[in-house]
Amino acid sequence: MAQPEYLRIAHDLRRRISEGEWGQGDQIPTLPELSTAYGVSEAPVRAALRILTNEGLIESKARAGTRVRPRPPVHRLAADRYRAKPGAAPSTPYTRDQGIGWSEYRLDKKFERVEAGDELAALFECEPSEQLLARHFVFYDNDAPTQMSTSYVRWADVGGTPVADPINEPWPGGTRAQLATLGIRVTVITESFTAAMPTELEAQTLRIGAGVPVLRYTRRHIADTGRIVEVAHPIVRRGDSTVVDFRIELDD
């Protein structure tokens, strides 16, 4: 069976971009020009361009035409990013992941008090009725949103403290430093990762195409008493520019 015209055109345009015929930021031919070049009507060309837009390869702007979208830099999530260096400039695991300074970091936030529910109760190993503080964040590297998350902490730990006030975000040192001010010593952090296509909200918030995969992970901060004191569920980053690095020490 012959391949549909729009898929054939999308494949060829994708190839031409990958081989460098059009570089990042370059304008590609107009819809009429592509229709003439491929010998088809504008409908299959429009469908092909929609596929590449969803894949994050191209973008269209009013009066600017359709251009090859600049590729985001790759960021590596290292296992030691939660270890802050004493005496270093203000930072969080996010700024260390991104390799940016404090002045380049911006955070949108919304706080609300919620009940744990079955899923969060299982993650916290607590009762479903336990009160939590839900902290919804969107993280910006300069003006680019690159991460979103909802972080939950126990209301019994943070209620009435500066940790529960969004005006204090972003907090140098991140969650571990916040909890330390409350006398809670975090000694273990766990993370579990999955990959999927973005939800409509994730694609809109992170400004990515619907065809760009995302990396979702759940993080838990565990105190020296063994009690789970924070759950971030989920943390979401675009998957085409995130590499997770692990270092595993082996005994001989």
mmCIF file of C-alpha atoms in Angstrom:
data_model
loop_
_atom_site.group_PDB
_atom_site.id
_atom_site.type_symbol
_atom_site.label_atom_id
_atom_site.label_comp_id
_atom_site.label_asym_id
_atom_site.label_seq_id
_atom_site.Cartn_x
_atom_site.Cartn_y
_atom_site.Cartn_z
ATOM 1 C CA MET A 1 0.000 0.000 0.000
ATOM 2 C CA ALA A 2 1.374 3.393 -0.975
ATOM 3 C CA GLN A 3 2.281 5.742 1.853
ATOM 4 C CA PRO A 4 -0.126 8.690 2.245
ATOM 5 C CA GLU A 5 1.179 11.884 0.673
ATOM 6 C CA TYR A 6 1.265 13.837 3.930
ATOM 7 C CA LEU A 7 3.416 11.167 5.632
ATOM 8 C CA ARG A 8 5.771 11.010 2.650
ATOM 9 C CA ILE A 9 6.148 14.815 2.716
ATOM 10 C CA ALA A 10 6.637 14.873 6.501
ATOM 11 C CA HIS A 11 9.339 12.189 6.227
ATOM 12 C CA ASP A 12 11.148 14.122 3.498
ATOM 13 C CA LEU A 13 10.959 17.453 5.332
ATOM 14 C CA ARG A 14 12.207 15.767 8.516
ATOM 15 C CA ARG A 15 15.127 14.309 6.566
ATOM 16 C CA ARG A 16 16.017 17.663 5.029
ATOM 17 C CA ILE A 17 16.056 19.289 8.466
ATOM 18 C CA SER A 18 18.141 16.494 10.033
ATOM 19 C CA GLU A 19 20.659 16.643 7.165
ATOM 20 C CA GLY A 20 21.093 20.389 7.652
ATOM 21 C CA GLU A 21 19.437 21.725 4.517
ATOM 22 C CA TRP A 22 17.608 24.069 6.877
ATOM 23 C CA GLY A 23 19.356 24.920 10.119
ATOM 24 C CA GLN A 24 17.977 26.137 13.415
ATOM 25 C CA GLY A 25 16.049 29.351 12.882
ATOM 26 C CA ASP A 26 16.009 29.019 9.090
ATOM 27 C CA GLN A 27 12.753 29.711 7.305
ATOM 28 C CA ILE A 28 11.425 26.828 5.251
ATOM 29 C CA PRO A 29 9.570 27.336 1.941
ATOM 30 C CA THR A 30 6.019 28.628 2.049
ATOM 31 C CA LEU A 31 2.953 26.422 1.773
ATOM 32 C CA PRO A 32 2.420 27.253 -1.937
ATOM 33 C CA GLU A 33 6.106 26.672 -2.667
ATOM 34 C CA LEU A 34 6.074 23.273 -0.971
ATOM 35 C CA SER A 35 2.864 22.314 -2.712
ATOM 36 C CA THR A 36 4.459 23.089 -6.074
ATOM 37 C CA ALA A 37 7.693 21.313 -5.174
ATOM 38 C CA TYR A 38 5.909 18.105 -4.110
ATOM 39 C CA GLY A 39 3.274 18.298 -6.839
ATOM 40 C CA VAL A 40 0.318 18.131 -4.465
ATOM 41 C CA SER A 41 -2.426 20.378 -3.144
ATOM 42 C CA GLU A 42 -1.850 22.430 -0.002
ATOM 43 C CA ALA A 43 -3.892 20.058 2.217
ATOM 44 C CA PRO A 44 -1.309 17.222 2.519
ATOM 45 C CA VAL A 45 1.524 19.758 2.934
ATOM 46 C CA ARG A 46 -0.413 21.452 5.721
ATOM 47 C CA ALA A 47 -0.936 18.058 7.408
ATOM 48 C CA ALA A 48 2.787 17.263 7.099
ATOM 49 C CA LEU A 49 3.749 20.596 8.647
ATOM 50 C CA ARG A 50 1.337 19.939 11.505
ATOM 51 C CA ILE A 51 3.152 16.663 12.254
ATOM 52 C CA LEU A 52 6.542 18.395 12.372
ATOM 53 C CA THR A 53 5.105 21.153 14.564
ATOM 54 C CA ASN A 54 3.799 18.556 17.036
ATOM 55 C CA GLU A 55 7.233 16.926 17.023
ATOM 56 C CA GLY A 56 8.778 20.251 17.974
ATOM 57 C CA LEU A 57 10.880 20.463 14.793
ATOM 58 C CA ILE A 58 9.291 23.600 13.343
ATOM 59 C CA GLU A 59 7.254 26.558 14.539
ATOM 60 C CA SER A 60 5.064 29.088 12.785
ATOM 61 C CA LYS A 61 4.643 32.708 13.818
ATOM 62 C CA ALA A 62 2.483 35.425 12.339
ATOM 63 C CA ARG A 63 4.337 37.472 9.715
ATOM 64 C CA ALA A 64 7.477 35.391 10.324
ATOM 65 C CA GLY A 65 6.586 32.256 8.394
ATOM 66 C CA THR A 66 7.555 28.724 9.369
ATOM 67 C CA ARG A 67 11.041 28.167 10.725
ATOM 68 C CA VAL A 68 13.130 25.310 12.044
ATOM 69 C CA ARG A 69 12.777 25.437 15.796
ATOM 70 C CA PRO A 70 16.011 25.952 17.754
ATOM 71 C CA ARG A 71 16.950 22.766 19.589
ATOM 72 C CA PRO A 72 17.020 23.121 23.363
ATOM 73 C CA PRO A 73 20.334 22.431 25.088
ATOM 74 C CA VAL A 74 20.671 19.042 26.722
ATOM 75 C CA HIS A 75 20.703 19.040 30.525
ATOM 76 C CA ARG A 76 22.053 16.169 32.583
ATOM 77 C CA LEU A 77 20.458 15.243 35.892
ATOM 78 C CA ALA A 78 23.351 14.006 37.982
ATOM 79 C CA ALA A 79 22.847 11.830 41.050
ATOM 80 C CA ASP A 80 24.794 14.287 43.239
ATOM 81 C CA ARG A 81 22.717 17.373 42.374
ATOM 82 C CA TYR A 82 21.123 17.361 45.832
ATOM 83 C CA ARG A 83 24.523 17.920 47.457
ATOM 84 C CA ALA A 84 25.146 21.641 47.899
ATOM 85 C CA LYS A 85 28.745 22.813 48.271
ATOM 86 C CA PRO A 86 29.381 24.719 51.522
ATOM 87 C CA GLY A 87 30.038 28.397 50.916
ATOM 88 C CA ALA A 88 28.831 28.268 47.312
ATOM 89 C CA ALA A 89 26.530 30.867 45.785
ATOM 90 C CA PRO A 90 22.759 30.387 46.312
ATOM 91 C CA SER A 91 21.455 27.443 44.307
ATOM 92 C CA THR A 92 18.953 24.590 44.236
ATOM 93 C CA PRO A 93 19.081 21.166 42.578
ATOM 94 C CA TYR A 94 17.206 22.761 39.658
ATOM 95 C CA THR A 95 19.734 25.549 39.094
ATOM 96 C CA ARG A 96 22.544 23.002 39.314
ATOM 97 C CA ASP A 97 20.738 20.800 36.775
ATOM 98 C CA GLN A 98 20.376 23.757 34.425
ATOM 99 C CA GLY A 99 23.815 25.218 35.047
ATOM 100 C CA ILE A 100 22.381 28.676 35.738
ATOM 101 C CA GLY A 101 22.948 31.342 38.352
ATOM 102 C CA TRP A 102 20.421 32.557 40.903
ATOM 103 C CA SER A 103 19.583 35.690 38.894
ATOM 104 C CA GLU A 104 18.642 33.520 35.876
ATOM 105 C CA TYR A 105 16.198 31.430 37.903
ATOM 106 C CA ARG A 106 12.480 32.227 38.095
ATOM 107 C CA LEU A 107 9.681 30.273 39.739
ATOM 108 C CA ASP A 108 5.893 30.426 39.364
ATOM 109 C CA LYS A 109 4.179 29.016 42.437
ATOM 110 C CA LYS A 110 0.772 28.233 43.906
ATOM 111 C CA PHE A 111 0.228 26.730 47.378
ATOM 112 C CA GLU A 112 -2.876 24.954 48.700
ATOM 113 C CA ARG A 113 -3.808 22.678 51.596
ATOM 114 C CA VAL A 114 -5.080 19.247 50.508
ATOM 115 C CA GLU A 115 -5.811 15.759 51.848
ATOM 116 C CA ALA A 116 -3.403 12.992 50.937
ATOM 117 C CA GLY A 117 -5.786 10.717 49.004
ATOM 118 C CA ASP A 118 -4.973 7.073 48.249
ATOM 119 C CA GLU A 119 -2.060 7.619 45.830
ATOM 120 C CA LEU A 120 -0.241 10.189 47.938
ATOM 121 C CA ALA A 121 -0.964 8.261 51.120
ATOM 122 C CA ALA A 122 0.804 5.256 49.598
ATOM 123 C CA LEU A 123 3.786 7.415 48.625
ATOM 124 C CA PHE A 124 3.959 9.044 52.062
ATOM 125 C CA GLU A 125 3.077 5.788 53.861
ATOM 126 C CA CYS A 126 0.460 7.715 55.794
ATOM 127 C CA GLU A 127 -3.330 7.777 56.231
ATOM 128 C CA PRO A 128 -5.388 9.098 53.264
ATOM 129 C CA SER A 129 -6.902 11.748 55.518
ATOM 130 C CA GLU A 130 -3.544 13.330 56.398
ATOM 131 C CA GLN A 131 -3.316 17.040 55.615
ATOM 132 C CA LEU A 132 -0.623 18.091 53.142
ATOM 133 C CA LEU A 133 0.636 21.344 51.670
ATOM 134 C CA ALA A 134 0.625 21.086 47.866
ATOM 135 C CA ARG A 135 3.143 23.390 46.197
ATOM 136 C CA HIS A 136 2.670 23.750 42.440
ATOM 137 C CA PHE A 137 5.766 25.054 40.661
ATOM 138 C CA VAL A 138 6.831 26.022 37.146
ATOM 139 C CA PHE A 139 10.613 26.463 36.854
ATOM 140 C CA TYR A 140 12.150 28.914 34.388
ATOM 141 C CA ASP A 141 15.666 29.035 32.999
ATOM 142 C CA ASN A 142 15.682 32.759 32.223
ATOM 143 C CA ASP A 143 12.364 33.063 30.332
ATOM 144 C CA ALA A 144 12.103 29.427 29.215
ATOM 145 C CA PRO A 145 9.876 27.059 31.266
ATOM 146 C CA THR A 146 11.807 23.789 31.506
ATOM 147 C CA GLN A 147 10.297 21.978 34.493
ATOM 148 C CA MET A 148 7.002 21.745 36.355
ATOM 149 C CA SER A 149 6.137 19.889 39.527
ATOM 150 C CA THR A 150 3.841 19.527 42.493
ATOM 151 C CA SER A 151 5.687 19.052 45.765
ATOM 152 C CA TYR A 152 3.817 17.864 48.857
ATOM 153 C CA VAL A 153 4.934 18.249 52.454
ATOM 154 C CA ARG A 154 3.114 17.285 55.634
ATOM 155 C CA TRP A 155 1.025 20.108 57.052
ATOM 156 C CA ALA A 156 1.892 18.980 60.580
ATOM 157 C CA ASP A 157 5.538 19.716 59.755
ATOM 158 C CA VAL A 158 5.215 23.044 57.939
ATOM 159 C CA GLY A 159 1.919 24.687 58.938
ATOM 160 C CA GLY A 160 2.505 28.183 60.331
ATOM 161 C CA THR A 161 6.187 28.202 59.329
ATOM 162 C CA PRO A 162 8.035 30.153 56.620
ATOM 163 C CA VAL A 163 8.092 26.961 54.521
ATOM 164 C CA ALA A 164 4.315 27.266 54.068
ATOM 165 C CA ASP A 165 4.544 30.843 52.766
ATOM 166 C CA PRO A 166 5.032 31.075 48.976
ATOM 167 C CA ILE A 167 6.615 34.486 49.357
ATOM 168 C CA ASN A 168 9.795 32.689 50.499
ATOM 169 C CA GLU A 169 10.142 30.799 47.195
ATOM 170 C CA PRO A 170 12.541 30.181 45.619
ATOM 171 C CA TRP A 171 14.418 29.029 48.717
ATOM 172 C CA PRO A 172 18.217 28.654 48.432
ATOM 173 C CA GLY A 173 19.098 25.004 48.887
ATOM 174 C CA GLY A 174 15.626 23.776 47.933
ATOM 175 C CA THR A 175 13.416 21.412 49.920
ATOM 176 C CA ARG A 176 16.211 19.788 51.889
ATOM 177 C CA ALA A 177 17.360 23.183 53.197
ATOM 178 C CA GLN A 178 13.776 24.184 54.017
ATOM 179 C CA LEU A 179 13.182 21.082 56.085
ATOM 180 C CA ALA A 180 16.505 21.542 57.869
ATOM 181 C CA THR A 181 15.226 24.865 59.267
ATOM 182 C CA LEU A 182 12.437 22.866 60.916
ATOM 183 C CA GLY A 183 14.851 20.414 62.507
ATOM 184 C CA ILE A 184 14.117 17.713 59.925
ATOM 185 C CA ARG A 185 17.289 16.068 58.657
ATOM 186 C CA VAL A 186 16.906 14.452 55.244
ATOM 187 C CA THR A 187 19.342 11.596 54.685
ATOM 188 C CA VAL A 188 17.818 9.713 51.739
ATOM 189 C CA ILE A 189 16.251 10.892 48.473
ATOM 190 C CA THR A 190 14.611 8.428 46.078
ATOM 191 C CA GLU A 191 13.510 9.026 42.482
ATOM 192 C CA SER A 192 11.557 6.855 40.051
ATOM 193 C CA PHE A 193 11.274 7.734 36.350
ATOM 194 C CA THR A 194 8.788 7.143 33.555
ATOM 195 C CA ALA A 195 8.437 8.596 30.044
ATOM 196 C CA ALA A 196 5.259 9.458 28.150
ATOM 197 C CA MET A 197 3.722 11.883 25.728
ATOM 198 C CA PRO A 198 2.731 15.179 27.362
ATOM 199 C CA THR A 199 -0.731 16.054 28.550
ATOM 200 C CA GLU A 200 -2.275 19.172 27.054
ATOM 201 C CA LEU A 201 -1.400 21.119 30.214
ATOM 202 C CA GLU A 202 2.210 19.883 30.207
ATOM 203 C CA ALA A 203 2.698 20.752 26.527
ATOM 204 C CA GLN A 204 1.203 24.200 27.051
ATOM 205 C CA THR A 205 3.157 24.938 30.236
ATOM 206 C CA LEU A 206 6.523 23.741 28.917
ATOM 207 C CA ARG A 207 5.846 25.239 25.451
ATOM 208 C CA ILE A 208 6.494 22.014 23.587
ATOM 209 C CA GLY A 209 4.741 20.234 20.746
ATOM 210 C CA ALA A 210 2.280 17.468 21.498
ATOM 211 C CA GLY A 211 4.705 15.019 19.856
ATOM 212 C CA VAL A 212 7.635 15.847 22.165
ATOM 213 C CA PRO A 213 7.894 13.240 24.969
ATOM 214 C CA VAL A 214 8.256 14.221 28.596
ATOM 215 C CA LEU A 215 10.167 12.666 31.457
ATOM 216 C CA ARG A 216 8.084 12.319 34.608
ATOM 217 C CA TYR A 217 9.531 11.323 37.936
ATOM 218 C CA THR A 218 8.503 10.982 41.540
ATOM 219 C CA ARG A 219 10.887 12.122 44.273
ATOM 220 C CA ARG A 220 10.729 11.405 47.979
ATOM 221 C CA HIS A 221 12.712 13.069 50.769
ATOM 222 C CA ILE A 222 13.199 10.681 53.701
ATOM 223 C CA ALA A 223 14.305 11.871 57.128
ATOM 224 C CA ASP A 224 16.931 10.198 59.310
ATOM 225 C CA THR A 225 14.056 8.714 61.314
ATOM 226 C CA GLY A 226 12.860 6.842 58.200
ATOM 227 C CA ARG A 227 9.775 9.063 57.894
ATOM 228 C CA ILE A 228 8.868 10.337 54.396
ATOM 229 C CA VAL A 229 8.686 14.121 54.705
ATOM 230 C CA GLU A 230 8.228 15.270 51.091
ATOM 231 C CA VAL A 231 6.853 13.798 47.877
ATOM 232 C CA ALA A 232 7.150 15.545 44.517
ATOM 233 C CA HIS A 233 4.675 13.840 42.219
ATOM 234 C CA PRO A 234 5.231 14.316 39.415
ATOM 235 C CA ILE A 235 8.217 16.361 38.335
ATOM 236 C CA VAL A 236 7.966 16.894 34.574
ATOM 237 C CA ARG A 237 10.691 17.846 32.092
ATOM 238 C CA ARG A 238 10.844 17.646 28.300
ATOM 239 C CA GLY A 239 12.302 14.281 27.430
ATOM 240 C CA ASP A 240 14.249 15.218 24.307
ATOM 241 C CA SER A 241 16.688 17.419 26.202
ATOM 242 C CA THR A 242 17.079 15.600 29.536
ATOM 243 C CA VAL A 243 19.688 12.956 30.310
ATOM 244 C CA VAL A 244 19.667 11.165 33.678
ATOM 245 C CA ASP A 245 23.166 10.250 34.878
ATOM 246 C CA PHE A 246 23.915 7.657 37.545
ATOM 247 C CA ARG A 247 27.221 6.718 39.128
ATOM 248 C CA ILE A 248 27.260 3.292 40.736
ATOM 249 C CA GLU A 249 30.093 2.358 43.047
ATOM 250 C CA LEU A 250 30.844 -1.362 43.043
ATOM 251 C CA ASP A 251 32.801 -3.281 45.645
ATOM 252 C CA ASP A 252 35.427 -5.700 44.308
#
